[in-house]
Amino acid sequence: MNAAASNASQVGDQTAKPSNFNLPNVLTSLRIILIPLFVWLVLRADDQHLSWMWGAFALFVALMITDKLDGDIARARGLVTDFGKIADPIADKALMTSALVCLNITGVLPWWVTVVIVIREFGITMWRMFQLRAGRVVPASKGGKLKTALQTLAVGLYLCPLPEWMNLPTWIVMLAAVAVTVYTGIQYLIDSRRISDDDSDRN
């Protein structure tokens, strides 16, 4: 093989898209596959069988850790794929929605909390896809990480079999999560509108 062919081969290898079968996508898929087990553990638990709830809590924490790991690994190793871009947010929202609905069913969380969070999450996701199809990229809200952290903390506290005096602090954390969720959703829409107006002015 001559030098030119070798260089062309190297360039081709560098620009080749990563395979969908990689570690980040496996972690994402595993997160989706294990959601039914998480739901079963939560609904199986009761006051006489707290070990089931501790199991649900441990699994929830593990799945949220994989949410952090798959994105970090994909970006660090150049393994970002179209599958990952679609499956990762689906896995995130499926897990959080499942957790909230389970807490509703068990009677520890009012339904309006889940309704507000789910409408915001899926509404913004659909709007983001619409913006991308229009060729506009709206950066994630600066409070996005705080929103995720508060939602995770709130759900985690509700999953833990904590003493009764922790009910109020747990509820306060959940209210904070709802407030930040709504605020970041509104902020995203404002930023999106601003970018749309800028595009219109340039045209």
CSV table of C-alpha atoms in Angstrom, one decimal:
chain,number,residue,atom,x,y,z
A,1,MET,CA,0.0,0.0,0.0
A,2,ASN,CA,1.5,3.4,-1.0
A,3,ALA,CA,1.6,6.4,1.3
A,4,ALA,CA,-1.4,8.1,-0.3
A,5,ALA,CA,-3.6,5.1,0.1
A,6,SER,CA,-2.4,4.7,3.7
A,7,ASN,CA,-3.3,8.3,4.5
A,8,ALA,CA,-6.7,7.9,2.9
A,9,SER,CA,-7.3,4.8,4.9
A,10,GLN,CA,-6.4,6.6,8.1
A,11,VAL,CA,-8.6,9.5,7.3
A,12,GLY,CA,-11.5,7.1,6.6
A,13,ASP,CA,-11.0,5.4,9.9
A,14,GLN,CA,-10.9,8.7,11.8
A,15,THR,CA,-14.2,9.9,10.1
A,16,ALA,CA,-16.0,6.6,10.4
A,17,LYS,CA,-19.0,6.6,12.6
A,18,PRO,CA,-18.8,4.6,15.8
A,19,SER,CA,-20.7,1.4,16.0
A,20,ASN,CA,-24.0,1.5,17.8
A,21,PHE,CA,-22.8,-1.6,19.8
A,22,ASN,CA,-20.6,0.2,22.3
A,23,LEU,CA,-20.4,0.6,26.1
A,24,PRO,CA,-22.4,3.8,26.4
A,25,ASN,CA,-25.3,2.4,24.3
A,26,VAL,CA,-25.1,-0.8,26.3
A,27,LEU,CA,-25.5,1.1,29.5
A,28,THR,CA,-28.4,3.1,28.1
A,29,SER,CA,-30.1,0.0,26.9
A,30,LEU,CA,-29.5,-1.7,30.3
A,31,ARG,CA,-31.2,1.3,32.0
A,32,ILE,CA,-34.3,0.8,29.9
A,33,ILE,CA,-34.4,-3.0,30.4
A,34,LEU,CA,-34.1,-2.7,34.2
A,35,ILE,CA,-37.0,-0.2,34.6
A,36,PRO,CA,-39.7,-2.9,34.9
A,37,LEU,CA,-37.6,-4.5,37.7
A,38,PHE,CA,-37.4,-1.2,39.4
A,39,VAL,CA,-41.2,-0.7,39.1
A,40,TRP,CA,-41.8,-4.2,40.4
A,41,LEU,CA,-39.6,-3.6,43.5
A,42,VAL,CA,-41.4,-0.4,44.4
A,43,LEU,CA,-44.9,-1.8,44.0
A,44,ARG,CA,-43.9,-5.0,45.9
A,45,ALA,CA,-42.6,-3.1,48.9
A,46,ASP,CA,-44.7,-2.4,52.0
A,47,ASP,CA,-44.1,-1.7,55.7
A,48,GLN,CA,-43.5,-5.3,56.5
A,49,HIS,CA,-41.0,-5.8,53.7
A,50,LEU,CA,-38.7,-2.7,53.7
A,51,SER,CA,-35.9,-4.7,52.0
A,52,TRP,CA,-37.9,-4.4,48.7
A,53,MET,CA,-37.9,-0.6,48.9
A,54,TRP,CA,-34.2,-0.6,49.8
A,55,GLY,CA,-33.6,-2.7,46.7
A,56,ALA,CA,-35.6,-0.3,44.6
A,57,PHE,CA,-33.6,2.6,46.0
A,58,ALA,CA,-30.3,0.9,45.3
A,59,LEU,CA,-31.4,0.1,41.7
A,60,PHE,CA,-32.6,3.7,41.2
A,61,VAL,CA,-29.2,5.1,42.3
A,62,ALA,CA,-27.4,2.6,40.1
A,63,LEU,CA,-29.5,3.5,37.0
A,64,MET,CA,-29.0,7.2,37.6
A,65,ILE,CA,-25.2,6.6,37.8
A,66,THR,CA,-25.3,4.9,34.5
A,67,ASP,CA,-27.1,8.0,33.1
A,68,LYS,CA,-24.0,10.0,34.1
A,69,LEU,CA,-21.5,7.4,32.9
A,70,ASP,CA,-22.9,6.7,29.5
A,71,GLY,CA,-22.7,10.3,28.5
A,72,ASP,CA,-19.3,10.9,29.9
A,73,ILE,CA,-17.8,7.8,28.2
A,74,ALA,CA,-19.5,8.5,24.9
A,75,ARG,CA,-18.0,12.1,24.8
A,76,ALA,CA,-14.6,11.1,26.1
A,77,ARG,CA,-14.1,8.2,23.7
A,78,GLY,CA,-15.9,9.6,20.7
A,79,LEU,CA,-18.7,7.1,20.8
A,80,VAL,CA,-21.6,9.5,20.4
A,81,THR,CA,-24.1,7.8,18.0
A,82,ASP,CA,-27.6,8.7,16.7
A,83,PHE,CA,-29.0,5.8,18.7
A,84,GLY,CA,-27.5,7.2,21.9
A,85,LYS,CA,-28.8,10.7,21.2
A,86,ILE,CA,-32.3,9.3,20.9
A,87,ALA,CA,-32.2,6.4,23.5
A,88,ASP,CA,-30.5,8.3,26.3
A,89,PRO,CA,-33.1,11.0,26.9
A,90,ILE,CA,-35.9,8.4,26.4
A,91,ALA,CA,-34.2,6.2,29.1
A,92,ASP,CA,-33.9,9.2,31.5
A,93,LYS,CA,-37.5,10.3,31.1
A,94,ALA,CA,-38.8,6.7,31.3
A,95,LEU,CA,-37.0,6.0,34.5
A,96,MET,CA,-38.0,9.3,36.2
A,97,THR,CA,-41.6,9.0,35.0
A,98,SER,CA,-41.8,5.4,36.2
A,99,ALA,CA,-40.5,6.4,39.6
A,100,LEU,CA,-42.9,9.3,40.0
A,101,VAL,CA,-45.9,7.2,38.9
A,102,CYS,CA,-44.9,4.4,41.3
A,103,LEU,CA,-44.8,7.0,44.2
A,104,ASN,CA,-48.3,8.1,43.1
A,105,ILE,CA,-49.6,4.6,43.1
A,106,THR,CA,-48.2,3.9,46.6
A,107,GLY,CA,-49.8,7.1,47.8
A,108,VAL,CA,-46.8,9.0,49.0
A,109,LEU,CA,-46.8,11.6,46.3
A,110,PRO,CA,-49.7,13.6,44.9
A,111,TRP,CA,-50.5,13.1,41.2
A,112,TRP,CA,-50.2,16.8,40.3
A,113,VAL,CA,-46.4,16.7,40.9
A,114,THR,CA,-46.0,13.9,38.3
A,115,VAL,CA,-48.3,15.7,35.8
A,116,VAL,CA,-46.3,19.0,36.0
A,117,ILE,CA,-42.9,17.3,35.7
A,118,VAL,CA,-44.0,14.9,32.9
A,119,ILE,CA,-45.7,17.7,30.8
A,120,ARG,CA,-42.6,19.8,31.1
A,121,GLU,CA,-40.1,17.1,30.3
A,122,PHE,CA,-41.9,15.6,27.3
A,123,GLY,CA,-43.1,19.0,26.1
A,124,ILE,CA,-39.6,20.5,26.0
A,125,THR,CA,-38.2,17.4,24.4
A,126,MET,CA,-40.8,17.6,21.6
A,127,TRP,CA,-40.1,21.3,21.2
A,128,ARG,CA,-36.4,20.7,21.0
A,129,MET,CA,-36.9,18.2,18.2
A,130,PHE,CA,-39.0,20.7,16.4
A,131,GLN,CA,-36.3,23.3,16.7
A,132,LEU,CA,-33.6,20.9,15.5
A,133,ARG,CA,-35.7,20.1,12.4
A,134,ALA,CA,-35.9,23.8,11.7
A,135,GLY,CA,-32.1,24.0,11.9
A,136,ARG,CA,-32.0,25.8,15.2
A,137,VAL,CA,-30.0,24.5,18.2
A,138,VAL,CA,-31.1,25.9,21.5
A,139,PRO,CA,-28.5,25.2,24.3
A,140,ALA,CA,-29.8,23.4,27.4
A,141,SER,CA,-30.8,25.7,30.3
A,142,LYS,CA,-28.1,26.5,32.8
A,143,GLY,CA,-30.3,25.1,35.5
A,144,GLY,CA,-30.7,21.7,33.7
A,145,LYS,CA,-28.2,19.9,35.9
A,146,LEU,CA,-29.7,21.4,39.0
A,147,LYS,CA,-33.2,20.2,37.9
A,148,THR,CA,-31.9,16.7,37.3
A,149,ALA,CA,-30.1,16.7,40.7
A,150,LEU,CA,-33.1,17.9,42.6
A,151,GLN,CA,-35.4,15.4,40.9
A,152,THR,CA,-33.0,12.5,41.6
A,153,LEU,CA,-32.6,13.6,45.2
A,154,ALA,CA,-36.3,14.0,45.8
A,155,VAL,CA,-37.2,10.6,44.3
A,156,GLY,CA,-34.3,9.0,46.1
A,157,LEU,CA,-35.6,10.4,49.5
A,158,TYR,CA,-39.1,9.1,48.8
A,159,LEU,CA,-37.8,5.7,47.9
A,160,CYS,CA,-35.8,5.4,51.2
A,161,PRO,CA,-37.7,4.0,54.2
A,162,LEU,CA,-36.9,7.1,56.2
A,163,PRO,CA,-38.4,8.0,59.7
A,164,GLU,CA,-41.6,10.0,59.7
A,165,TRP,CA,-39.9,13.2,60.7
A,166,MET,CA,-38.2,13.3,57.3
A,167,ASN,CA,-41.5,13.6,55.5
A,168,LEU,CA,-41.5,17.4,55.5
A,169,PRO,CA,-37.9,17.9,54.4
A,170,THR,CA,-38.5,15.3,51.6
A,171,TRP,CA,-41.6,17.2,50.5
A,172,ILE,CA,-39.7,20.5,50.5
A,173,VAL,CA,-37.0,19.0,48.2
A,174,MET,CA,-39.7,17.7,45.8
A,175,LEU,CA,-41.3,21.1,45.7
A,176,ALA,CA,-37.9,22.7,44.9
A,177,ALA,CA,-37.5,20.1,42.1
A,178,VAL,CA,-40.9,21.0,40.7
A,179,ALA,CA,-40.1,24.7,40.9
A,180,VAL,CA,-36.8,24.4,39.1
A,181,THR,CA,-38.3,22.0,36.5
A,182,VAL,CA,-40.9,24.6,35.6
A,183,TYR,CA,-38.5,27.5,35.7
A,184,THR,CA,-35.9,25.8,33.4
A,185,GLY,CA,-38.7,24.9,31.0
A,186,ILE,CA,-39.9,28.5,30.8
A,187,GLN,CA,-36.3,29.7,30.4
A,188,TYR,CA,-35.8,27.2,27.5
A,189,LEU,CA,-38.8,28.5,25.7
A,190,ILE,CA,-37.7,32.1,26.2
A,191,ASP,CA,-34.2,31.3,24.8
A,192,SER,CA,-35.8,29.4,21.9
A,193,ARG,CA,-38.0,32.3,21.0
A,194,ARG,CA,-35.0,34.7,21.1
A,195,ILE,CA,-33.0,32.5,18.8
A,196,SER,CA,-36.0,32.2,16.4
A,197,ASP,CA,-36.4,36.0,16.4
A,198,ASP,CA,-32.6,36.4,15.7
A,199,ASP,CA,-32.9,34.0,12.7
A,200,SER,CA,-35.9,36.0,11.4
A,201,ASP,CA,-34.0,39.3,11.6
A,202,ARG,CA,-31.1,37.8,9.7
A,203,ASN,CA,-33.4,36.6,7.0
